[in-house]
Amino acid sequence: MANENKLSQWTKDFFVKESKYWLYLMNQRWQHAKIEAKQIAKILKQFGIQNGKILEIACGNGRICTNLAKQGFDVSGIDLSQDYIDDARIKATKKSLK
C-alpha cells in the first residue's frame, strides 16, 4: 500500500501540480495531431471499425480525441489533470465539437 501511495503522489506532483509544463509540451504536439489521429483511424479501419465510441484514457488536452471526433467518432476523454481537460474543452469548442 505504501508503494501505491508513493506512485499516486508522484503522478499527481508530476502531471497535476506541474501541469503547465506538460501543457506546453502537449500544445507543441498539436501540429502532428491530425496525422496521428488519421493513423489511428486507419488502424481501426483494418479491424472493421469505421465509427463508434472511443474512450481515450489520459487524453491530455485532447489532441487525439478532437481529431478523431472530426473524423466522425464519438469520443470521450478523461485525464487526471483538470487543467488538461479545461484546455481540451476550449480547443473542442473552437472546432465546434462537444
CSV table of N, CA, C and O in Angstrom, one decimal:
chain,number,residue,atom,x,y,z
A,1,MET,N,0.8,-1.2,0.0
A,1,MET,CA,0.0,0.0,0.0
A,1,MET,C,0.9,1.3,0.0
A,1,MET,O,0.5,2.2,-0.6
A,2,ALA,N,2.0,1.2,0.7
A,2,ALA,CA,2.9,2.4,0.8
A,2,ALA,C,3.4,2.7,-0.6
A,2,ALA,O,3.5,3.9,-1.0
A,3,ASN,N,3.8,1.7,-1.4
A,3,ASN,CA,4.3,2.0,-2.8
A,3,ASN,C,3.2,2.6,-3.6
A,3,ASN,O,3.5,3.4,-4.5
A,4,GLU,N,1.9,2.1,-3.5
A,4,GLU,CA,0.8,2.7,-4.3
A,4,GLU,C,0.7,4.2,-4.0
A,4,GLU,O,0.5,5.0,-4.9
A,5,ASN,N,0.8,4.5,-2.7
A,5,ASN,CA,0.6,5.9,-2.3
A,5,ASN,C,1.8,6.8,-2.9
A,5,ASN,O,1.6,7.9,-3.3
A,6,LYS,N,3.0,6.2,-2.8
A,6,LYS,CA,4.1,7.0,-3.4
A,6,LYS,C,3.9,7.2,-4.9
A,6,LYS,O,4.2,8.3,-5.4
A,7,LEU,N,3.5,6.2,-5.6
A,7,LEU,CA,3.2,6.3,-7.0
A,7,LEU,C,2.1,7.3,-7.3
A,7,LEU,O,2.3,8.1,-8.2
A,8,SER,N,1.1,7.2,-6.6
A,8,SER,CA,0.0,8.1,-6.7
A,8,SER,C,0.4,9.6,-6.5
A,8,SER,O,0.1,10.4,-7.3
A,9,GLN,N,1.2,9.8,-5.5
A,9,GLN,CA,1.6,11.1,-5.2
A,9,GLN,C,2.6,11.6,-6.2
A,9,GLN,O,2.6,12.8,-6.6
A,10,TRP,N,3.5,10.8,-6.7
A,10,TRP,CA,4.4,11.1,-7.7
A,10,TRP,C,3.7,11.6,-9.0
A,10,TRP,O,4.0,12.6,-9.6
A,11,THR,N,2.7,10.8,-9.3
A,11,THR,CA,1.9,11.1,-10.5
A,11,THR,C,1.2,12.4,-10.4
A,11,THR,O,1.2,13.2,-11.3
A,12,LYS,N,0.6,12.7,-9.3
A,12,LYS,CA,-0.1,13.9,-9.0
A,12,LYS,C,0.9,15.1,-9.1
A,12,LYS,O,0.6,16.1,-9.7
A,13,ASP,N,2.0,14.9,-8.4
A,13,ASP,CA,3.0,16.0,-8.4
A,13,ASP,C,3.5,16.3,-9.9
A,13,ASP,O,3.6,17.4,-10.3
A,14,PHE,N,3.8,15.3,-10.6
A,14,PHE,CA,4.4,15.4,-11.9
A,14,PHE,C,3.4,15.9,-13.0
A,14,PHE,O,3.7,16.8,-13.8
A,15,PHE,N,2.2,15.4,-13.0
A,15,PHE,CA,1.2,15.7,-14.0
A,15,PHE,C,0.2,16.8,-13.6
A,15,PHE,O,-0.4,17.4,-14.5
A,16,VAL,N,-0.1,16.9,-12.4
A,16,VAL,CA,-1.2,17.8,-12.0
A,16,VAL,C,-0.6,19.1,-11.4
A,16,VAL,O,-0.9,20.2,-11.9
A,17,LYS,N,0.2,19.0,-10.4
A,17,LYS,CA,0.8,20.2,-9.8
A,17,LYS,C,1.7,21.0,-10.8
A,17,LYS,O,1.8,22.2,-10.8
A,18,GLU,N,2.4,20.3,-11.7
A,18,GLU,CA,3.2,20.9,-12.7
A,18,GLU,C,2.6,20.8,-14.1
A,18,GLU,O,3.3,20.7,-15.1
A,19,SER,N,1.3,20.9,-14.1
A,19,SER,CA,0.6,20.7,-15.4
A,19,SER,C,1.0,21.7,-16.5
A,19,SER,O,1.0,21.4,-17.7
A,20,LYS,N,1.4,22.9,-16.1
A,20,LYS,CA,1.7,24.0,-17.1
A,20,LYS,C,2.9,23.5,-18.0
A,20,LYS,O,2.9,23.9,-19.1
A,21,TYR,N,3.8,22.8,-17.4
A,21,TYR,CA,5.0,22.4,-18.2
A,21,TYR,C,4.5,21.3,-19.2
A,21,TYR,O,4.9,21.4,-20.4
A,22,TRP,N,3.7,20.4,-18.8
A,22,TRP,CA,3.2,19.3,-19.7
A,22,TRP,C,2.3,19.9,-20.7
A,22,TRP,O,2.3,19.5,-21.9
A,23,LEU,N,1.5,20.9,-20.3
A,23,LEU,CA,0.5,21.5,-21.2
A,23,LEU,C,1.3,22.2,-22.4
A,23,LEU,O,0.9,22.2,-23.5
A,24,TYR,N,2.4,22.8,-22.0
A,24,TYR,CA,3.2,23.5,-23.0
A,24,TYR,C,3.7,22.4,-24.1
A,24,TYR,O,3.6,22.6,-25.3
A,25,LEU,N,4.2,21.3,-23.6
A,25,LEU,CA,4.7,20.2,-24.5
A,25,LEU,C,3.5,19.7,-25.3
A,25,LEU,O,3.7,19.4,-26.5
A,26,MET,N,2.4,19.5,-24.7
A,26,MET,CA,1.2,18.9,-25.4
A,26,MET,C,0.8,19.8,-26.5
A,26,MET,O,0.5,19.4,-27.6
A,27,ASN,N,0.9,21.1,-26.2
A,27,ASN,CA,0.5,22.1,-27.3
A,27,ASN,C,1.4,22.1,-28.5
A,27,ASN,O,1.0,22.3,-29.6
A,28,GLN,N,2.7,21.7,-28.2
A,28,GLN,CA,3.7,21.6,-29.3
A,28,GLN,C,3.3,20.4,-30.2
A,28,GLN,O,3.6,20.4,-31.4
A,29,ARG,N,2.7,19.4,-29.6
A,29,ARG,CA,2.4,18.2,-30.3
A,29,ARG,C,1.1,18.3,-31.2
A,29,ARG,O,0.9,17.5,-32.0
A,30,TRP,N,0.4,19.4,-31.0
A,30,TRP,CA,-0.8,19.6,-31.8
A,30,TRP,C,-0.5,19.6,-33.3
A,30,TRP,O,-1.4,19.3,-34.1
A,31,GLN,N,0.6,20.1,-33.7
A,31,GLN,CA,0.9,20.2,-35.1
A,31,GLN,C,1.0,18.8,-35.8
A,31,GLN,O,0.8,18.7,-37.0
A,32,HIS,N,1.1,17.7,-35.0
A,32,HIS,CA,1.1,16.4,-35.5
A,32,HIS,C,-0.2,15.6,-35.3
A,32,HIS,O,-0.3,14.5,-35.7
A,33,ALA,N,-1.1,16.2,-34.5
A,33,ALA,CA,-2.3,15.5,-34.1
A,33,ALA,C,-3.2,15.0,-35.2
A,33,ALA,O,-3.7,13.9,-35.1
A,34,LYS,N,-3.4,15.8,-36.2
A,34,LYS,CA,-4.2,15.4,-37.3
A,34,LYS,C,-3.7,14.1,-38.0
A,34,LYS,O,-4.5,13.2,-38.2
A,35,ILE,N,-2.4,14.1,-38.2
A,35,ILE,CA,-1.8,12.9,-38.9
A,35,ILE,C,-1.9,11.7,-38.0
A,35,ILE,O,-2.2,10.6,-38.4
A,36,GLU,N,-1.6,11.9,-36.7
A,36,GLU,CA,-1.6,10.8,-35.7
A,36,GLU,C,-3.0,10.2,-35.6
A,36,GLU,O,-3.2,9.0,-35.6
A,37,ALA,N,-4.0,11.1,-35.6
A,37,ALA,CA,-5.4,10.6,-35.5
A,37,ALA,C,-5.8,9.9,-36.7
A,37,ALA,O,-6.5,8.8,-36.7
A,38,LYS,N,-5.4,10.3,-37.9
A,38,LYS,CA,-5.7,9.6,-39.1
A,38,LYS,C,-5.0,8.2,-39.1
A,38,LYS,O,-5.6,7.3,-39.6
A,39,GLN,N,-3.8,8.1,-38.6
A,39,GLN,CA,-3.2,6.8,-38.5
A,39,GLN,C,-3.9,5.9,-37.6
A,39,GLN,O,-4.1,4.7,-37.8
A,40,ILE,N,-4.4,6.4,-36.5
A,40,ILE,CA,-5.2,5.6,-35.5
A,40,ILE,C,-6.5,5.1,-36.2
A,40,ILE,O,-6.9,4.0,-36.1
A,41,ALA,N,-7.2,6.0,-36.9
A,41,ALA,CA,-8.4,5.7,-37.6
A,41,ALA,C,-8.1,4.6,-38.7
A,41,ALA,O,-8.9,3.7,-38.9
A,42,LYS,N,-7.0,4.7,-39.3
A,42,LYS,CA,-6.6,3.7,-40.4
A,42,LYS,C,-6.4,2.3,-39.7
A,42,LYS,O,-6.9,1.3,-40.3
A,43,ILE,N,-5.8,2.3,-38.6
A,43,ILE,CA,-5.6,1.0,-37.9
A,43,ILE,C,-7.0,0.4,-37.5
A,43,ILE,O,-7.2,-0.8,-37.6
A,44,LEU,N,-7.8,1.3,-36.9
A,44,LEU,CA,-9.2,0.8,-36.5
A,44,LEU,C,-9.9,0.3,-37.7
A,44,LEU,O,-10.6,-0.7,-37.6
A,45,LYS,N,-9.8,1.0,-38.9
A,45,LYS,CA,-10.5,0.5,-40.1
A,45,LYS,C,-10.0,-0.9,-40.5
A,45,LYS,O,-10.8,-1.7,-41.0
A,46,GLN,N,-8.7,-1.2,-40.3
A,46,GLN,CA,-8.2,-2.5,-40.6
A,46,GLN,C,-8.9,-3.6,-39.8
A,46,GLN,O,-9.0,-4.8,-40.2
A,47,PHE,N,-9.5,-3.2,-38.6
A,47,PHE,CA,-10.2,-4.1,-37.8
A,47,PHE,C,-11.7,-4.0,-37.9
A,47,PHE,O,-12.5,-4.5,-37.1
A,48,GLY,N,-12.1,-3.3,-39.0
A,48,GLY,CA,-13.6,-3.1,-39.3
A,48,GLY,C,-14.2,-2.1,-38.5
A,48,GLY,O,-15.5,-2.0,-38.5
A,49,ILE,N,-13.5,-1.2,-37.9
A,49,ILE,CA,-14.1,-0.1,-37.0
A,49,ILE,C,-13.9,1.2,-37.8
A,49,ILE,O,-12.8,1.7,-37.9
A,50,GLN,N,-15.1,1.7,-38.3
A,50,GLN,CA,-15.0,3.0,-39.0
A,50,GLN,C,-15.8,4.1,-38.3
A,50,GLN,O,-15.7,5.2,-38.7
A,51,ASN,N,-16.5,3.7,-37.3
A,51,ASN,CA,-17.2,4.7,-36.5
A,51,ASN,C,-17.5,4.1,-35.1
A,51,ASN,O,-17.2,2.9,-34.9
A,52,GLY,N,-18.1,4.8,-34.2
A,52,GLY,CA,-18.4,4.3,-32.9
A,52,GLY,C,-17.8,5.1,-31.8
A,52,GLY,O,-17.3,6.2,-32.0
A,53,LYS,N,-17.9,4.6,-30.6
A,53,LYS,CA,-17.5,5.3,-29.4
A,53,LYS,C,-16.0,4.9,-29.1
A,53,LYS,O,-15.6,3.8,-29.2
A,54,ILE,N,-15.3,5.9,-28.7
A,54,ILE,CA,-13.9,5.8,-28.2
A,54,ILE,C,-13.7,6.5,-26.9
A,54,ILE,O,-14.2,7.6,-26.8
A,55,LEU,N,-13.1,5.8,-26.0
A,55,LEU,CA,-12.7,6.4,-24.7
A,55,LEU,C,-11.2,6.5,-24.7
A,55,LEU,O,-10.5,5.5,-24.8
A,56,GLU,N,-10.7,7.7,-24.6
A,56,GLU,CA,-9.2,7.9,-24.6
A,56,GLU,C,-8.9,8.2,-23.1
A,56,GLU,O,-9.3,9.2,-22.5
A,57,ILE,N,-8.1,7.3,-22.5
A,57,ILE,CA,-7.7,7.5,-21.1
A,57,ILE,C,-6.3,8.2,-21.1
A,57,ILE,O,-5.5,7.9,-22.0
A,58,ALA,N,-6.2,9.2,-20.2
A,58,ALA,CA,-5.0,10.1,-20.2
A,58,ALA,C,-4.9,10.9,-21.5
A,58,ALA,O,-3.9,10.9,-22.2
A,59,CYS,N,-6.0,11.5,-21.8
A,59,CYS,CA,-6.2,12.2,-23.1
A,59,CYS,C,-5.4,13.6,-23.1
A,59,CYS,O,-5.4,14.2,-24.2
A,60,GLY,N,-4.9,14.0,-22.0
A,60,GLY,CA,-4.2,15.3,-22.1
A,60,GLY,C,-5.1,16.4,-22.4
A,60,GLY,O,-6.2,16.5,-21.9
A,61,ASN,N,-4.7,17.2,-23.4
A,61,ASN,CA,-5.5,18.3,-23.8
A,61,ASN,C,-6.3,18.1,-25.0
A,61,ASN,O,-6.7,19.0,-25.7
A,62,GLY,N,-6.5,16.8,-25.3
A,62,GLY,CA,-7.5,16.4,-26.3
A,62,GLY,C,-7.0,16.4,-27.8
A,62,GLY,O,-7.8,16.3,-28.7
A,63,ARG,N,-5.7,16.4,-28.0
A,63,ARG,CA,-5.3,16.5,-29.4
A,63,ARG,C,-5.7,15.3,-30.3
A,63,ARG,O,-6.1,15.4,-31.4
A,64,ILE,N,-5.7,14.1,-29.7
A,64,ILE,CA,-6.2,12.9,-30.5
A,64,ILE,C,-7.7,12.8,-30.4
A,64,ILE,O,-8.3,12.6,-31.5
A,65,CYS,N,-8.3,13.0,-29.3
A,65,CYS,CA,-9.8,13.0,-29.2
A,65,CYS,C,-10.4,13.9,-30.2
A,65,CYS,O,-11.4,13.5,-30.9
A,66,THR,N,-10.0,15.1,-30.2
A,66,THR,CA,-10.5,16.1,-31.1
A,66,THR,C,-10.5,15.7,-32.5
A,66,THR,O,-11.4,15.8,-33.3
A,67,ASN,N,-9.3,15.3,-32.9
A,67,ASN,CA,-9.2,14.9,-34.3
A,67,ASN,C,-9.9,13.6,-34.7
A,67,ASN,O,-10.3,13.5,-35.8
A,68,LEU,N,-10.1,12.7,-33.8
A,68,LEU,CA,-10.9,11.5,-34.1
A,68,LEU,C,-12.4,11.9,-34.1
A,68,LEU,O,-13.1,11.4,-35.0
A,69,ALA,N,-12.8,12.8,-33.3
A,69,ALA,CA,-14.2,13.3,-33.3
A,69,ALA,C,-14.4,14.0,-34.7
A,69,ALA,O,-15.5,13.8,-35.3
A,70,LYS,N,-13.5,14.7,-35.2
A,70,LYS,CA,-13.6,15.4,-36.5
A,70,LYS,C,-13.8,14.4,-37.6
A,70,LYS,O,-14.3,14.7,-38.7
A,71,GLN,N,-13.3,13.1,-37.4
A,71,GLN,CA,-13.4,12.1,-38.4
A,71,GLN,C,-14.7,11.3,-38.2
A,71,GLN,O,-15.0,10.3,-38.9
A,72,GLY,N,-15.6,11.7,-37.2
A,72,GLY,CA,-16.9,11.0,-37.1
A,72,GLY,C,-17.0,10.1,-35.9
A,72,GLY,O,-18.1,9.5,-35.7
A,73,PHE,N,-16.0,9.9,-35.2
A,73,PHE,CA,-16.1,9.0,-34.0
A,73,PHE,C,-16.7,9.8,-32.8
A,73,PHE,O,-16.6,11.0,-32.7
A,74,ASP,N,-17.4,9.1,-32.0
A,74,ASP,CA,-18.0,9.6,-30.7
A,74,ASP,C,-17.0,9.4,-29.6
A,74,ASP,O,-16.8,8.3,-29.1
A,75,VAL,N,-16.2,10.5,-29.3
A,75,VAL,CA,-15.0,10.4,-28.5
A,75,VAL,C,-15.2,11.0,-27.2
A,75,VAL,O,-15.7,12.2,-27.1
A,76,SER,N,-14.8,10.4,-26.1
A,76,SER,CA,-14.7,10.9,-24.8
A,76,SER,C,-13.3,10.8,-24.3
A,76,SER,O,-12.7,9.8,-24.6
A,77,GLY,N,-12.8,11.8,-23.5
A,77,GLY,CA,-11.5,11.7,-23.0
A,77,GLY,C,-11.5,12.0,-21.5
A,77,GLY,O,-12.3,12.8,-21.0
A,78,ILE,N,-10.7,11.3,-20.8
A,78,ILE,CA,-10.5,11.5,-19.3
A,78,ILE,C,-9.0,11.7,-19.0
A,78,ILE,O,-8.2,11.2,-19.7
A,79,ASP,N,-8.8,12.5,-18.0
A,79,ASP,CA,-7.4,12.8,-17.6
A,79,ASP,C,-7.4,13.1,-16.1
A,79,ASP,O,-8.4,13.6,-15.6
A,80,LEU,N,-6.3,12.9,-15.5
A,80,LEU,CA,-6.1,13.2,-14.1
A,80,LEU,C,-6.0,14.7,-13.9
A,80,LEU,O,-6.4,15.2,-12.8
A,81,SER,N,-5.6,15.5,-14.8
A,81,SER,CA,-5.4,16.9,-14.7
A,81,SER,C,-6.6,17.7,-15.2
A,81,SER,O,-7.0,17.7,-16.4
A,82,GLN,N,-7.2,18.5,-14.3
A,82,GLN,CA,-8.3,19.4,-14.7
A,82,GLN,C,-7.8,20.4,-15.7
A,82,GLN,O,-8.6,20.8,-16.6
A,83,ASP,N,-6.6,20.9,-15.5
A,83,ASP,CA,-6.1,21.9,-16.5
A,83,ASP,C,-6.1,21.3,-17.9
A,83,ASP,O,-6.4,22.1,-18.8
A,84,TYR,N,-5.7,20.1,-18.1
A,84,TYR,CA,-5.7,19.5,-19.4
A,84,TYR,C,-7.1,19.4,-20.0
A,84,TYR,O,-7.4,19.7,-21.1
A,85,ILE,N,-8.0,18.9,-19.1
A,85,ILE,CA,-9.4,18.8,-19.6
A,85,ILE,C,-10.0,20.2,-19.9
A,85,ILE,O,-10.7,20.3,-21.0
A,86,ASP,N,-9.7,21.2,-19.1
A,86,ASP,CA,-10.2,22.5,-19.4
A,86,ASP,C,-9.7,23.0,-20.8
A,86,ASP,O,-10.4,23.6,-21.6
A,87,ASP,N,-8.4,22.8,-21.0
A,87,ASP,CA,-7.8,23.2,-22.3
A,87,ASP,C,-8.4,22.4,-23.5
A,87,ASP,O,-8.7,22.9,-24.5
A,88,ALA,N,-8.7,21.1,-23.2
A,88,ALA,CA,-9.3,20.3,-24.3
A,88,ALA,C,-10.7,20.8,-24.6
A,88,ALA,O,-11.1,20.8,-25.8
A,89,ARG,N,-11.4,21.2,-23.6
A,89,ARG,CA,-12.8,21.7,-23.9
A,89,ARG,C,-12.7,23.0,-24.7
A,89,ARG,O,-13.5,23.2,-25.6
A,90,ILE,N,-11.8,23.8,-24.4
A,90,ILE,CA,-11.6,25.1,-25.1
A,90,ILE,C,-11.3,24.8,-26.6
A,90,ILE,O,-11.9,25.3,-27.5
A,91,LYS,N,-10.4,23.9,-26.8
A,91,LYS,CA,-10.0,23.5,-28.2
A,91,LYS,C,-11.1,22.9,-28.9
A,91,LYS,O,-11.4,23.1,-30.1
A,92,ALA,N,-11.9,22.0,-28.3
A,92,ALA,CA,-13.0,21.3,-28.9
A,92,ALA,C,-14.1,22.3,-29.3
A,92,ALA,O,-14.7,22.3,-30.4
A,93,THR,N,-14.4,23.3,-28.4
A,93,THR,CA,-15.4,24.3,-28.6
A,93,THR,C,-15.0,25.1,-29.9
A,93,THR,O,-15.8,25.4,-30.7
A,94,LYS,N,-13.7,25.5,-29.9
A,94,LYS,CA,-13.2,26.3,-31.1
A,94,LYS,C,-13.4,25.5,-32.4
A,94,LYS,O,-13.5,26.1,-33.4
A,95,LYS,N,-13.4,24.2,-32.3
A,95,LYS,CA,-13.6,23.4,-33.5
A,95,LYS,C,-15.0,22.9,-33.7
A,95,LYS,O,-15.3,22.0,-34.5
A,96,SER,N,-15.9,23.5,-32.9
A,96,SER,CA,-17.4,23.2,-32.9
A,96,SER,C,-17.7,21.8,-32.6
A,96,SER,O,-18.5,21.1,-33.1
A,97,LEU,N,-16.9,21.2,-31.6
A,97,LEU,CA,-17.1,19.9,-31.1
A,97,LEU,C,-17.6,19.9,-29.7
A,97,LEU,O,-17.3,20.9,-29.0
A,98,LYS,N,-18.3,18.9,-29.3
A,98,LYS,CA,-18.7,18.8,-27.9
A,98,LYS,C,-17.6,18.3,-27.0
A,98,LYS,O,-16.8,17.5,-27.3
